[in-house]
PDB file of C-alpha atoms in Angstrom:
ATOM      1  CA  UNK F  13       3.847 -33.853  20.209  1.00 46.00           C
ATOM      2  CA  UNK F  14       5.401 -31.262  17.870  1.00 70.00           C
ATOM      3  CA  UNK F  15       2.125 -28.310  18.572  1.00 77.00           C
ATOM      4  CA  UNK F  16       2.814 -28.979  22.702  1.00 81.00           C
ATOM      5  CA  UNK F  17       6.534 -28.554  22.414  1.00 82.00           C
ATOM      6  CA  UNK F  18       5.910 -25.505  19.879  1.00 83.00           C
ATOM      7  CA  UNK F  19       3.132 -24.586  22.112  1.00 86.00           C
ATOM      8  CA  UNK F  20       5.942 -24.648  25.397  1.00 86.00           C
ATOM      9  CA  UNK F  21       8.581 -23.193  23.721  1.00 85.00           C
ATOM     10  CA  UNK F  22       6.552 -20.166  22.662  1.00 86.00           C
ATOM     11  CA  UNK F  23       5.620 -19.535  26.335  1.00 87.00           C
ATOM     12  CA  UNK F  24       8.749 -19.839  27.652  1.00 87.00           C
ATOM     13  CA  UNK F  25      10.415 -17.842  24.761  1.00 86.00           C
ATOM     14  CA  UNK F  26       7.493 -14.418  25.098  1.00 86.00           C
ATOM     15  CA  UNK F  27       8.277 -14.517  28.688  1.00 88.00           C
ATOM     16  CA  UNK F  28      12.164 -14.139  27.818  1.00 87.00           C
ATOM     17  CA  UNK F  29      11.088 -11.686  25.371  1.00 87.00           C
ATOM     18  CA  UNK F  30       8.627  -9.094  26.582  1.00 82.00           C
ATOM     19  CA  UNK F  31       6.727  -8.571  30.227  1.00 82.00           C
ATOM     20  CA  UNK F  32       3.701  -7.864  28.631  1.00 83.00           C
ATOM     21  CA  UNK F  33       2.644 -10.462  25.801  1.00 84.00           C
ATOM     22  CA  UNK F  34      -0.512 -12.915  24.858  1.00 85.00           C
ATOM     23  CA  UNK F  35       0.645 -15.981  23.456  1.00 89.00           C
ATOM     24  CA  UNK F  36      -2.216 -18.037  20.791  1.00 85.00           C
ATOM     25  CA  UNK F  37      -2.113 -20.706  17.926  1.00 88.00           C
ATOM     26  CA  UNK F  38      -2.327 -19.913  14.512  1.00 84.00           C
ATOM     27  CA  UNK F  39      -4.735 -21.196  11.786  1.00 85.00           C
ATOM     28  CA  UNK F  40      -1.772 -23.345  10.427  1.00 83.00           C
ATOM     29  CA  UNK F  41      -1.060 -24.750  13.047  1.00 83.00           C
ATOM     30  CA  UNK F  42       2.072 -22.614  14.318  1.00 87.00           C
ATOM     31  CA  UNK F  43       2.014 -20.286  17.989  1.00 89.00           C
ATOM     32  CA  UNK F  44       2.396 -16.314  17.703  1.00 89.00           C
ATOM     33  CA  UNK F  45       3.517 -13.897  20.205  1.00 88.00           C
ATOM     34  CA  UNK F  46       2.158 -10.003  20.276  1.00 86.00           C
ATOM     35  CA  UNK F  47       4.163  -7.887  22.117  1.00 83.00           C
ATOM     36  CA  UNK F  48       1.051  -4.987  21.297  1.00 79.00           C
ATOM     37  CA  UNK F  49       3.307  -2.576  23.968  1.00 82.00           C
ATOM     38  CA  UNK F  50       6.360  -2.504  21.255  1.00 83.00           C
ATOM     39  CA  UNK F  51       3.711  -3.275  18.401  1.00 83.00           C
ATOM     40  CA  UNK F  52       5.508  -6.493  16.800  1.00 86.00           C
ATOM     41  CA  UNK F  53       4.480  -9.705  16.433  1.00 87.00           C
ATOM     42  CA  UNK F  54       6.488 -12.773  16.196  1.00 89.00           C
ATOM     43  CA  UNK F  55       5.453 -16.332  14.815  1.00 88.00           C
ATOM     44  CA  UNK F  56       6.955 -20.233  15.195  1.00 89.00           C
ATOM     45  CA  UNK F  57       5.595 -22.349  13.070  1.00 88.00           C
ATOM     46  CA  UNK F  58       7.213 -26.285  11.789  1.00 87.00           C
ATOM     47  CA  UNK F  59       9.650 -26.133   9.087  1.00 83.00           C
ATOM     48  CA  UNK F  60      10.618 -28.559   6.710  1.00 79.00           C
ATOM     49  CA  UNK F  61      13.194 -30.191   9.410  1.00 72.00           C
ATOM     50  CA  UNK F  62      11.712 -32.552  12.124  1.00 76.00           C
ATOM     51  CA  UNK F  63      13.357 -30.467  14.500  1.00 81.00           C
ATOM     52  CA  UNK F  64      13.220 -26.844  13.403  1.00 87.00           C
ATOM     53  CA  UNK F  65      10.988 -24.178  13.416  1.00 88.00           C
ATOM     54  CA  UNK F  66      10.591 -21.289  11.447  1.00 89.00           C
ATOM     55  CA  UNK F  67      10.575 -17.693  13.213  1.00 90.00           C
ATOM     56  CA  UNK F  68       9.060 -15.020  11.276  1.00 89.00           C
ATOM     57  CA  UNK F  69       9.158 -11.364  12.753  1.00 87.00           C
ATOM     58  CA  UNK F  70       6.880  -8.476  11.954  1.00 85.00           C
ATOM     59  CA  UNK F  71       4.970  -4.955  12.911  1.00 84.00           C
ATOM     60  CA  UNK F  72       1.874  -4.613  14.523  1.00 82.00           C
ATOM     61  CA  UNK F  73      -0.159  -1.660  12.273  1.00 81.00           C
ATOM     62  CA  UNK F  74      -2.509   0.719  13.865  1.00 81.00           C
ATOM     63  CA  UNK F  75      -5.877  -0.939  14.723  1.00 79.00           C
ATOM     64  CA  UNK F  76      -3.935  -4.189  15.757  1.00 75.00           C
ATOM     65  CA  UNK F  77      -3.926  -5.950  12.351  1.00 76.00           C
ATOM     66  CA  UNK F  78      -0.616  -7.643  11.396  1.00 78.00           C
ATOM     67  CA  UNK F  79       1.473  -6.717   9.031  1.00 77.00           C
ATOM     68  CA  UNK F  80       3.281  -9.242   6.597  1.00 78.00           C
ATOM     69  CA  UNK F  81       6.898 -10.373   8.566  1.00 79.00           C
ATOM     70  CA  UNK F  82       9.664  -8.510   7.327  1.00 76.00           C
ATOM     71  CA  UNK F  83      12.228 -11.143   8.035  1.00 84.00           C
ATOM     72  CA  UNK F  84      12.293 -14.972   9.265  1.00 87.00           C
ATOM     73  CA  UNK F  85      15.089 -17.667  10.279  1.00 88.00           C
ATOM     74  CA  UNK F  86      15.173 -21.199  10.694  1.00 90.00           C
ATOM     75  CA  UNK F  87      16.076 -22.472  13.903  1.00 88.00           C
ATOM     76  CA  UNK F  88      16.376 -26.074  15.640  1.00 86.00           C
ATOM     77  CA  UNK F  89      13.959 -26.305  18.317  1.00 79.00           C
ATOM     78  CA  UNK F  90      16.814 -28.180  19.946  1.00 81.00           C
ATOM     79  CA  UNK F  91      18.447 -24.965  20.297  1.00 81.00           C
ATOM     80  CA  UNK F  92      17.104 -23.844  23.439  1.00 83.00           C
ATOM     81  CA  UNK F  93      15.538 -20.303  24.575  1.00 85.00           C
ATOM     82  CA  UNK F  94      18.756 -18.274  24.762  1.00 88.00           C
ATOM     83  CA  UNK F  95      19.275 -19.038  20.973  1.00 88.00           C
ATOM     84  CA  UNK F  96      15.816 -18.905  20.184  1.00 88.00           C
ATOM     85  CA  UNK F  97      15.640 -15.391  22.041  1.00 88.00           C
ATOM     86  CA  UNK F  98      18.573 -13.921  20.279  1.00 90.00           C
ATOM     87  CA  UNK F  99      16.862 -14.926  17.019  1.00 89.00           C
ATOM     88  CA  UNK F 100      14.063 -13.363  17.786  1.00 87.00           C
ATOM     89  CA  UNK F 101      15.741 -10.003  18.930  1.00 87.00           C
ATOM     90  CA  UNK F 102      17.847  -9.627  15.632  1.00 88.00           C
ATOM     91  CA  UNK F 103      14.677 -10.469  14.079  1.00 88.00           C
ATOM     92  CA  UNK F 104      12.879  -7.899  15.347  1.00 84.00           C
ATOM     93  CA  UNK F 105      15.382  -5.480  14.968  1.00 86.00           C
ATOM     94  CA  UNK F 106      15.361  -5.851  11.634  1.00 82.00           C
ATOM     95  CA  UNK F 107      11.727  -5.468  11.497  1.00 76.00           C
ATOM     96  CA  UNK F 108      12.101  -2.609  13.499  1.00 74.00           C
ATOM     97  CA  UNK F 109      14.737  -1.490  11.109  1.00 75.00           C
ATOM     98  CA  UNK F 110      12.708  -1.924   7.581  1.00 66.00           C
ATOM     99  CA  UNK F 111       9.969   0.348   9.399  1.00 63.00           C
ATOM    100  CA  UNK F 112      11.685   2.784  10.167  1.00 66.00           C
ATOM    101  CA  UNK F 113      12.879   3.237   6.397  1.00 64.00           C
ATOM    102  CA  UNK F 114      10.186   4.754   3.719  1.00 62.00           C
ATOM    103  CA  UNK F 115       9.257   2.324   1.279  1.00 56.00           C
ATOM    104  CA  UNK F 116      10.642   3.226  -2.102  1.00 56.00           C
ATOM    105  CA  UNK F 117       7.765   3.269  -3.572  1.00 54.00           C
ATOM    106  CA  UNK F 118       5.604   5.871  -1.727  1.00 47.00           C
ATOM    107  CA  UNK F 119       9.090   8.245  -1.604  1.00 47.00           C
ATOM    108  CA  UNK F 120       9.056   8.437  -5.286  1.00 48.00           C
ATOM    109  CA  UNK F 121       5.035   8.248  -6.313  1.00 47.00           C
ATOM    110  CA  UNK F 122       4.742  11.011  -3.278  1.00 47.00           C
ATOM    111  CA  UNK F 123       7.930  13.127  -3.603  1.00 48.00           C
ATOM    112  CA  UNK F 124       8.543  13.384  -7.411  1.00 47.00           C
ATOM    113  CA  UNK F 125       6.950  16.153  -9.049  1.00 47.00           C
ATOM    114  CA  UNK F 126       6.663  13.975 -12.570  1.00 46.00           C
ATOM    115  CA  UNK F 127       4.836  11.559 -11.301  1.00 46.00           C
ATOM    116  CA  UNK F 128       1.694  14.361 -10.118  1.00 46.00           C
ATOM    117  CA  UNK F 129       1.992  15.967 -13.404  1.00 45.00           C
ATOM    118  CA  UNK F 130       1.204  13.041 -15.335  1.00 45.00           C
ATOM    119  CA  UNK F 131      -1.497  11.930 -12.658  1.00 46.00           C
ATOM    120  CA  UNK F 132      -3.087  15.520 -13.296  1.00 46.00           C
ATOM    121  CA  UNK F 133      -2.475  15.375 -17.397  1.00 46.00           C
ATOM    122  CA  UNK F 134      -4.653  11.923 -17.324  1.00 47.00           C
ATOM    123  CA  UNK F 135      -7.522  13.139 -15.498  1.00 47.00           C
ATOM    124  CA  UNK F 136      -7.439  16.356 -17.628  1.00 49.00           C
ATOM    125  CA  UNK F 137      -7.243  14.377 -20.721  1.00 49.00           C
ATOM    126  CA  UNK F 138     -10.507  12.274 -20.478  1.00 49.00           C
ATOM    127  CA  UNK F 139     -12.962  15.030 -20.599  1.00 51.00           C
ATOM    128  CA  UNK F 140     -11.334  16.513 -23.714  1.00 52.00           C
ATOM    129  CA  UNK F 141     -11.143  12.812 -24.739  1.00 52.00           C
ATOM    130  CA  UNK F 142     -14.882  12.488 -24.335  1.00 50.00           C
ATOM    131  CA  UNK F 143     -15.385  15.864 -26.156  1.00 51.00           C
ATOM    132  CA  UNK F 144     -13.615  15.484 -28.865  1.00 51.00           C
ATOM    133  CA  UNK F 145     -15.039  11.859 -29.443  1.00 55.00           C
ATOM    134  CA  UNK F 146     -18.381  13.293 -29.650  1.00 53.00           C
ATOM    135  CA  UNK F 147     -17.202  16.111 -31.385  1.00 57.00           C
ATOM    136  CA  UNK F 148     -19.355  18.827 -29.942  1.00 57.00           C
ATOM    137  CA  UNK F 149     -18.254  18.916 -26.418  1.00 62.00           C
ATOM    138  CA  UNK F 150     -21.348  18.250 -23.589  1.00 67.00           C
ATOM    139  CA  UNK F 151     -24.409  18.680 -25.079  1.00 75.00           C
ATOM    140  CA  UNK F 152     -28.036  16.710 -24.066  1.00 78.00           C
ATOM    141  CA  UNK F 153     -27.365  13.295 -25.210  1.00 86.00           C
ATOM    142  CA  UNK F 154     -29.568  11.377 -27.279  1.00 87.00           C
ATOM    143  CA  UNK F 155     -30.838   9.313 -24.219  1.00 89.00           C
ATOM    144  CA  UNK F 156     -31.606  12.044 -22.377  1.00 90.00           C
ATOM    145  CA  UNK F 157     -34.028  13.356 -25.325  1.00 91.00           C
ATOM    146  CA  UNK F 158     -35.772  10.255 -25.108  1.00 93.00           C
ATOM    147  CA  UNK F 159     -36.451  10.602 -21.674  1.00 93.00           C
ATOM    148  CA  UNK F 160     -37.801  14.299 -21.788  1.00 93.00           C
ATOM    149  CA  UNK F 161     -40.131  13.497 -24.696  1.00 95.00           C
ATOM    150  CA  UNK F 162     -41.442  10.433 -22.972  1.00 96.00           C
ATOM    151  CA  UNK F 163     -42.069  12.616 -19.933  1.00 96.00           C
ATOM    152  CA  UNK F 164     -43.248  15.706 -22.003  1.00 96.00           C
ATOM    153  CA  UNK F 165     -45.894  12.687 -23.653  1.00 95.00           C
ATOM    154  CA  UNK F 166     -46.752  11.561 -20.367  1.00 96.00           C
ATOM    155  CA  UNK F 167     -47.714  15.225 -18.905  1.00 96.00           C
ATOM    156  CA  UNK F 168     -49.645  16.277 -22.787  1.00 95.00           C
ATOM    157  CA  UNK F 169     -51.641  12.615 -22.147  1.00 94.00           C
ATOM    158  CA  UNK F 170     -52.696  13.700 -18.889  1.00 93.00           C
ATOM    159  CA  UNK F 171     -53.701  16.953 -19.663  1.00 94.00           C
ATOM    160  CA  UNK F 172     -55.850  15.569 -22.527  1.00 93.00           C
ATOM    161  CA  UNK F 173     -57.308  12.953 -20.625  1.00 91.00           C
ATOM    162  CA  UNK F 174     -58.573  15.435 -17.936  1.00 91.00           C
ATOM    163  CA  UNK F 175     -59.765  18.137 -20.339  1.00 91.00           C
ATOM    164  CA  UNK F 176     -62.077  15.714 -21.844  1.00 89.00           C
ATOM    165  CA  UNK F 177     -63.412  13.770 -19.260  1.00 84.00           C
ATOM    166  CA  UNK F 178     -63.445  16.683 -16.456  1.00 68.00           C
TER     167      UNK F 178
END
């Protein structure tokens, strides 16, 4: 009874929300709502309460795939739609919100000029690494020697081989 109620409120709610909208069941077992016109996503699924579900808000990425929700609430499904709408709009505005901020990450790694200096000193290092290891830079290894006297073998053998018998 839970999934048709969950199924229900979903429908009702994504017509509240957004004009354009395709409503479907997840794997687990909970509904999502795509709003692909404002590119976000939002998801009800059963929480640990027998009557509450859990709303999770997120971005739709270019291509359509989802990204992760950037913020969720527990809310009785005894609530109603109002509540369950203004949920989801504070929800999404914080999703909306967190995207619209540069992840710390990228600002540094991308913006810092230590960060490309070291990246540059590591890939410079290795083939000194390698040279000095072998301690005369990049010469014809001994593998490669192998191979050019099998080959060189191969080639003498032939040429034998047809002076004698042609």
């Amino acid at each position: 009874m839970v999934g048709a109620q969950l199924r229900d409120t979903a429908q009702e709610l994504a017509a509240v929300l957004w004009r354009e909208h395709t409503v479907y069941r997840e794997r687990s077992g909970g509904m999502v709502i795509r709003g692909e016109h404002v590119r976000r996503w939002i998801s009800l699924a059963p929480a640990g309460g027998r009557d509450e579900i859990l709303v999770r808000a997120g971005r739709i990425l270019d291509g359509g795939t989802t990204a992760p929700a950037r913020s969720e609430a527990v809310v009785p499904l005894s609530a109603g739609t109002g509540v369950l709408a203004a949920t989801c709009r504070r929800l999404l505005a914080d999703a909306a919100a967190d995207a619209a901020r540069p992840a710390p990450d990228r600002e540094t790694a991308g913006r810092s000029g230590g960060s490309r200096k070291s990246r540059k000193s590591r890939k410079s290092r290795k083939p000194r690494k390698s040279a000095r290891r072998n301690g005369r830079g990049r010469h014809t290894g001994f593998g490669s020697w192998v191979i050019l006297v099998c080959v060189a073998g191969v080639i003498a053998l032939f040429a034998y081989s047809s002076a004698m018998h042609g």
